Amino acid sequence: DTAVSQTPKYLVTQMGNDKSIKCEQNLGHDTMYWYKQDSKKFLKIMFSYNNKELIINETVPNRFSPKSPDKAHLNLHINSLELGDSAVYFCASHRGGQTEKLFFGSGTQLSVL
Amino acid sequence: SQKIEQNSEALNIQEGKTATLTCNYTNYSPAYLQWYRQDPGRGPVFLLLIRENEKEKRKERLKVTFDTTLKQSLFHITASQPADSATYLCAPSPGAGSYQLTFGKGTKLSVIP
C-alpha cells in the first residue's frame, strides 16, 4: 500500500480553469503538507495542516486553497490557473514532533497551457 | 533572511569513489538537519537525520556530519555506485515544535561507471 498517495499524477489544463489535487496518507500521521517544486527543482513549502488545522500558510496566492476534511486527507484547490502555476506539487506527511522525517507522495505534475 | 546553499547543482564522480556533498546555511540555528534523496519523477525520500549535539551519523555507506560553528553539514557516500545517482536535498529545521522543514535546492549526483 502506498503511504502517501496523490492524484492525479499528471494534470494538463488551460489558463483560467479551476483544478484540484487530492492527497491521502494511510500512516496515521497528524501533520500534512503541500510543497511546490518549480522548474529549477526548488522545493518550497506552501501549506501545513496539523489535525485538520492550518498551521503554516506561506506567501501563496489566495487562488490556492487547501482543504483537510480529516487528518488523513489534504486536498489542494487552485482557482483561475495561471501559466506560472505550472510545477510539480508534492504532498507530504509526518507524525508530528520536531524531529519527524517527512513522507512524500510521488507528485502531481501540473501543466497550464 | 534564512538561506540554505548546497555546494553545487551537479556533481560527477567515478564509481567506487567517495562523493561529498555540502550544505551550508545562514541566519539559521537548526536543532537538527535532514538529508533526502530524490529520483526523477518521484518525491524525496528520507535518508538521515542528525541533531545539533551530534557530530556524525552513519548508515551503511552514508555518513553525515553537522558542524554548528561552521553552519555546515557534509553528506558522504562511500564506494559510490551508479544506483546512487540522484538529487540529494538537505533540510535544516529549527526544531522546538516547528513544523516547517525548508529544503536546499539540491545537488544532482551522477556516478559514472
mmCIF file of C-alpha atoms in Angstrom:
data_model
loop_
_atom_site.group_PDB
_atom_site.id
_atom_site.type_symbol
_atom_site.label_atom_id
_atom_site.label_comp_id
_atom_site.label_asym_id
_atom_site.label_seq_id
_atom_site.Cartn_x
_atom_site.Cartn_y
_atom_site.Cartn_z
ATOM 1 C CA ASP A 1 0.000 0.000 0.000
ATOM 2 C CA THR A 2 1.267 3.454 -0.894
ATOM 3 C CA ALA A 3 1.877 5.505 2.258
ATOM 4 C CA VAL A 4 1.163 8.940 0.757
ATOM 5 C CA SER A 5 -0.827 8.919 -2.439
ATOM 6 C CA GLN A 6 -1.822 11.868 -4.530
ATOM 7 C CA THR A 7 -3.978 12.124 -7.615
ATOM 8 C CA PRO A 8 -3.774 12.840 -10.408
ATOM 9 C CA LYS A 9 -0.170 12.127 -11.392
ATOM 10 C CA TYR A 10 -0.401 14.487 -14.366
ATOM 11 C CA LEU A 11 -2.725 17.422 -14.883
ATOM 12 C CA VAL A 12 -2.808 19.435 -18.097
ATOM 13 C CA THR A 13 -5.237 22.321 -18.256
ATOM 14 C CA GLN A 14 -5.932 25.702 -19.774
ATOM 15 C CA MET A 15 -5.290 29.059 -18.152
ATOM 16 C CA GLY A 16 -8.223 30.289 -16.138
ATOM 17 C CA ASN A 17 -9.529 26.845 -15.207
ATOM 18 C CA ASP A 18 -10.054 25.581 -11.655
ATOM 19 C CA LYS A 19 -8.498 22.267 -10.634
ATOM 20 C CA SER A 20 -7.979 20.130 -7.550
ATOM 21 C CA ILE A 21 -5.270 17.753 -6.423
ATOM 22 C CA LYS A 22 -6.071 15.142 -3.799
ATOM 23 C CA CYS A 23 -3.790 13.639 -1.192
ATOM 24 C CA GLU A 24 -4.306 10.805 1.256
ATOM 25 C CA GLN A 25 -1.959 9.217 3.768
ATOM 26 C CA ASN A 26 -2.516 5.881 5.476
ATOM 27 C CA LEU A 27 0.271 6.275 8.030
ATOM 28 C CA GLY A 28 -1.859 7.695 10.821
ATOM 29 C CA HIS A 29 0.145 10.921 10.738
ATOM 30 C CA ASP A 30 -1.130 14.132 12.283
ATOM 31 C CA THR A 31 0.593 16.646 10.008
ATOM 32 C CA MET A 32 0.315 17.067 6.257
ATOM 33 C CA TYR A 33 1.936 19.472 3.808
ATOM 34 C CA TRP A 34 1.814 20.801 0.298
ATOM 35 C CA TYR A 35 5.119 21.635 -1.360
ATOM 36 C CA LYS A 36 5.696 23.144 -4.804
ATOM 37 C CA GLN A 37 8.747 22.212 -6.900
ATOM 38 C CA ASP A 38 9.359 24.600 -9.760
ATOM 39 C CA SER A 39 11.280 24.109 -12.993
ATOM 40 C CA LYS A 40 14.540 24.866 -11.183
ATOM 41 C CA LYS A 41 13.780 21.985 -8.815
ATOM 42 C CA PHE A 42 13.454 24.250 -5.787
ATOM 43 C CA LEU A 43 11.105 22.592 -3.274
ATOM 44 C CA LYS A 44 9.105 25.227 -1.441
ATOM 45 C CA ILE A 45 6.594 24.769 1.363
ATOM 46 C CA MET A 46 3.088 26.090 0.706
ATOM 47 C CA PHE A 47 0.815 24.876 3.499
ATOM 48 C CA SER A 48 0.802 22.656 6.537
ATOM 49 C CA TYR A 49 -2.116 21.190 8.461
ATOM 50 C CA ASN A 50 -1.956 19.557 11.865
ATOM 51 C CA ASN A 51 -5.036 17.572 12.856
ATOM 52 C CA LYS A 52 -7.117 19.405 10.237
ATOM 53 C CA GLU A 53 -5.945 22.810 11.466
ATOM 54 C CA LEU A 54 -3.930 25.145 9.225
ATOM 55 C CA ILE A 55 -0.581 25.875 10.887
ATOM 56 C CA ILE A 56 1.615 27.080 8.044
ATOM 57 C CA ASN A 57 0.460 29.301 5.224
ATOM 58 C CA GLU A 58 3.363 30.662 3.248
ATOM 59 C CA THR A 59 3.102 33.549 0.822
ATOM 60 C CA VAL A 60 0.884 31.777 -1.654
ATOM 61 C CA PRO A 61 -1.750 33.486 -3.851
ATOM 62 C CA ASN A 62 -5.209 33.127 -2.384
ATOM 63 C CA ARG A 63 -6.191 31.294 -5.565
ATOM 64 C CA PHE A 64 -4.705 28.295 -3.759
ATOM 65 C CA SER A 65 -6.958 26.877 -1.087
ATOM 66 C CA PRO A 66 -6.116 23.769 0.921
ATOM 67 C CA LYS A 67 -8.869 21.689 2.490
ATOM 68 C CA SER A 68 -8.460 18.997 5.108
ATOM 69 C CA PRO A 69 -11.687 17.023 5.621
ATOM 70 C CA ASP A 70 -9.912 14.748 8.098
ATOM 71 C CA LYS A 71 -6.361 14.259 9.229
ATOM 72 C CA ALA A 72 -5.690 11.604 6.584
ATOM 73 C CA HIS A 73 -6.587 13.877 3.690
ATOM 74 C CA LEU A 74 -5.302 17.214 2.455
ATOM 75 C CA ASN A 75 -6.566 18.467 -0.885
ATOM 76 C CA LEU A 76 -5.388 21.471 -2.855
ATOM 77 C CA HIS A 77 -7.796 23.503 -4.943
ATOM 78 C CA ILE A 78 -6.464 26.075 -7.389
ATOM 79 C CA ASN A 79 -8.702 28.714 -8.941
ATOM 80 C CA SER A 80 -8.061 30.697 -12.118
ATOM 81 C CA LEU A 81 -4.924 28.811 -13.062
ATOM 82 C CA GLU A 82 -2.007 30.817 -14.464
ATOM 83 C CA LEU A 83 0.999 29.823 -16.552
ATOM 84 C CA GLY A 84 3.265 30.354 -13.538
ATOM 85 C CA ASP A 85 1.385 27.702 -11.590
ATOM 86 C CA SER A 86 2.995 25.038 -13.762
ATOM 87 C CA ALA A 87 5.133 22.936 -11.423
ATOM 88 C CA VAL A 88 5.202 19.646 -9.582
ATOM 89 C CA TYR A 89 3.140 19.664 -6.400
ATOM 90 C CA PHE A 90 4.074 17.266 -3.614
ATOM 91 C CA CYS A 91 2.000 16.201 -0.679
ATOM 92 C CA ALA A 92 3.860 15.058 2.427
ATOM 93 C CA SER A 93 3.089 13.948 5.946
ATOM 94 C CA HIS A 94 4.769 13.292 9.253
ATOM 95 C CA ARG A 95 3.723 12.022 12.623
ATOM 96 C CA GLY A 96 4.213 15.312 14.383
ATOM 97 C CA GLY A 97 7.006 16.473 16.579
ATOM 98 C CA GLN A 98 10.052 18.392 15.596
ATOM 99 C CA THR A 99 12.319 15.505 14.606
ATOM 100 C CA GLU A 100 9.987 13.588 12.405
ATOM 101 C CA LYS A 101 11.004 12.762 8.868
ATOM 102 C CA LEU A 102 8.653 13.616 6.034
ATOM 103 C CA PHE A 103 6.998 11.034 3.819
ATOM 104 C CA PHE A 104 6.299 12.397 0.338
ATOM 105 C CA GLY A 105 3.834 11.428 -2.328
ATOM 106 C CA SER A 106 5.042 10.882 -5.877
ATOM 107 C CA GLY A 107 3.951 14.331 -7.031
ATOM 108 C CA THR A 108 1.420 15.867 -9.397
ATOM 109 C CA GLN A 109 2.874 17.482 -12.486
ATOM 110 C CA LEU A 110 0.649 20.432 -13.351
ATOM 111 C CA SER A 111 0.990 21.991 -16.789
ATOM 112 C CA VAL A 112 -1.000 25.144 -17.501
ATOM 113 C CA LEU A 113 -1.270 25.963 -21.202
ATOM 114 C CA SER B 1 16.652 36.004 5.732
ATOM 115 C CA GLN B 2 17.315 32.303 6.147
ATOM 116 C CA LYS B 3 19.359 30.758 3.394
ATOM 117 C CA ILE B 4 20.376 27.208 2.531
ATOM 118 C CA GLU B 5 23.108 26.556 -0.018
ATOM 119 C CA GLN B 6 24.140 23.213 -1.426
ATOM 120 C CA ASN B 7 27.610 23.375 -2.878
ATOM 121 C CA SER B 8 26.879 22.701 -6.484
ATOM 122 C CA GLU B 9 23.936 21.932 -8.650
ATOM 123 C CA ALA B 10 25.681 18.924 -10.162
ATOM 124 C CA LEU B 11 28.482 16.617 -9.107
ATOM 125 C CA ASN B 12 30.019 13.886 -11.265
ATOM 126 C CA ILE B 13 32.057 11.159 -9.645
ATOM 127 C CA GLN B 14 33.677 7.895 -10.686
ATOM 128 C CA GLU B 15 32.162 4.683 -9.413
ATOM 129 C CA GLY B 16 33.875 3.436 -6.270
ATOM 130 C CA LYS B 17 34.968 6.893 -5.109
ATOM 131 C CA THR B 18 33.540 8.819 -2.164
ATOM 132 C CA ALA B 19 31.036 11.513 -3.012
ATOM 133 C CA THR B 20 30.924 14.517 -0.678
ATOM 134 C CA LEU B 21 28.004 16.936 -0.799
ATOM 135 C CA THR B 22 27.909 20.176 1.168
ATOM 136 C CA CYS B 23 25.027 22.020 2.785
ATOM 137 C CA ASN B 24 25.641 25.491 4.227
ATOM 138 C CA TYR B 25 23.056 27.588 5.997
ATOM 139 C CA THR B 26 22.903 31.186 7.192
ATOM 140 C CA ASN B 27 20.612 33.076 9.569
ATOM 141 C CA TYR B 28 19.562 29.738 10.998
ATOM 142 C CA SER B 29 20.123 27.855 14.210
ATOM 143 C CA PRO B 30 18.739 24.443 13.317
ATOM 144 C CA ALA B 31 18.185 21.932 16.066
ATOM 145 C CA TYR B 32 18.610 19.173 13.527
ATOM 146 C CA LEU B 33 19.222 18.612 9.849
ATOM 147 C CA GLN B 34 17.812 16.021 7.475
ATOM 148 C CA TRP B 35 19.039 14.656 4.160
ATOM 149 C CA TYR B 36 16.747 13.348 1.440
ATOM 150 C CA ARG B 37 17.211 11.640 -1.890
ATOM 151 C CA GLN B 38 15.038 12.472 -4.908
ATOM 152 C CA ASP B 39 14.901 10.420 -8.097
ATOM 153 C CA PRO B 40 13.414 11.850 -11.326
ATOM 154 C CA GLY B 41 9.627 11.812 -11.268
ATOM 155 C CA ARG B 42 9.484 10.813 -7.598
ATOM 156 C CA GLY B 43 9.071 12.520 -4.261
ATOM 157 C CA PRO B 44 12.016 12.993 -1.902
ATOM 158 C CA VAL B 45 12.849 10.050 0.340
ATOM 159 C CA PHE B 46 14.301 10.488 3.828
ATOM 160 C CA LEU B 47 17.845 9.209 4.350
ATOM 161 C CA LEU B 48 19.339 10.505 7.587
ATOM 162 C CA LEU B 49 18.708 12.944 10.422
ATOM 163 C CA ILE B 50 21.431 14.468 12.583
ATOM 164 C CA ARG B 51 20.864 16.535 15.713
ATOM 165 C CA GLU B 52 22.811 19.632 16.738
ATOM 166 C CA ASN B 53 24.536 17.768 19.552
ATOM 167 C CA GLU B 54 25.704 15.003 17.214
ATOM 168 C CA LYS B 55 28.889 15.431 15.210
ATOM 169 C CA GLU B 56 28.440 12.463 12.938
ATOM 170 C CA LYS B 57 25.825 9.908 11.898
ATOM 171 C CA ARG B 58 26.298 6.789 9.790
ATOM 172 C CA LYS B 59 24.005 4.449 7.899
ATOM 173 C CA GLU B 60 25.570 1.765 5.743
ATOM 174 C CA ARG B 61 27.647 3.641 3.110
ATOM 175 C CA LEU B 62 26.254 7.029 4.133
ATOM 176 C CA LYS B 63 27.819 9.421 6.621
ATOM 177 C CA VAL B 64 26.587 12.839 7.682
ATOM 178 C CA THR B 65 28.442 15.426 9.740
ATOM 179 C CA PHE B 66 26.997 18.542 11.343
ATOM 180 C CA ASP B 67 29.165 21.494 12.353
ATOM 181 C CA THR B 68 27.062 24.185 14.034
ATOM 182 C CA THR B 69 30.084 26.510 14.281
ATOM 183 C CA LEU B 70 30.720 26.416 10.548
ATOM 184 C CA LYS B 71 26.948 26.196 9.909
ATOM 185 C CA GLN B 72 27.568 23.301 7.615
ATOM 186 C CA SER B 73 26.619 19.676 7.041
ATOM 187 C CA LEU B 74 28.578 17.265 4.879
ATOM 188 C CA PHE B 75 26.984 14.197 3.295
ATOM 189 C CA HIS B 76 29.309 11.408 2.203
ATOM 190 C CA ILE B 77 28.587 8.332 0.107
ATOM 191 C CA THR B 78 31.474 5.888 0.205
ATOM 192 C CA ALA B 79 32.136 3.297 -2.513
ATOM 193 C CA SER B 80 29.660 5.104 -4.742
ATOM 194 C CA GLN B 81 27.610 3.142 -7.260
ATOM 195 C CA PRO B 82 25.674 4.207 -10.377
ATOM 196 C CA ALA B 83 22.489 3.458 -8.398
ATOM 197 C CA ASP B 84 23.432 6.322 -6.060
ATOM 198 C CA SER B 85 22.839 8.777 -8.922
ATOM 199 C CA ALA B 86 20.048 11.095 -7.791
ATOM 200 C CA THR B 87 19.450 14.570 -6.399
ATOM 201 C CA TYR B 88 20.248 14.974 -2.708
ATOM 202 C CA LEU B 89 18.474 17.610 -0.640
ATOM 203 C CA CYS B 90 19.370 18.956 2.778
ATOM 204 C CA ALA B 91 16.770 20.367 5.140
ATOM 205 C CA PRO B 92 17.775 22.145 8.355
ATOM 206 C CA SER B 93 14.978 22.607 10.874
ATOM 207 C CA PRO B 94 14.662 24.998 13.804
ATOM 208 C CA GLY B 95 13.110 22.253 15.916
ATOM 209 C CA ALA B 96 11.345 23.463 19.047
ATOM 210 C CA GLY B 97 7.929 22.448 17.780
ATOM 211 C CA SER B 98 8.474 23.941 14.354
ATOM 212 C CA TYR B 99 6.538 22.190 11.627
ATOM 213 C CA GLN B 100 8.413 23.976 8.868
ATOM 214 C CA LEU B 101 11.024 21.954 7.003
ATOM 215 C CA THR B 102 12.806 24.074 4.387
ATOM 216 C CA PHE B 103 14.866 22.404 1.681
ATOM 217 C CA GLY B 104 18.005 23.403 -0.162
ATOM 218 C CA LYS B 105 17.931 23.325 -3.946
ATOM 219 C CA GLY B 106 19.735 20.018 -4.009
ATOM 220 C CA THR B 107 22.835 18.583 -5.623
ATOM 221 C CA LYS B 108 22.416 16.255 -8.574
ATOM 222 C CA LEU B 109 24.928 13.442 -8.188
ATOM 223 C CA SER B 110 25.945 11.348 -11.176
ATOM 224 C CA VAL B 111 28.085 8.278 -10.525
ATOM 225 C CA ILE B 112 29.887 7.259 -13.676
ATOM 226 C CA PRO B 113 30.618 3.547 -14.193
#
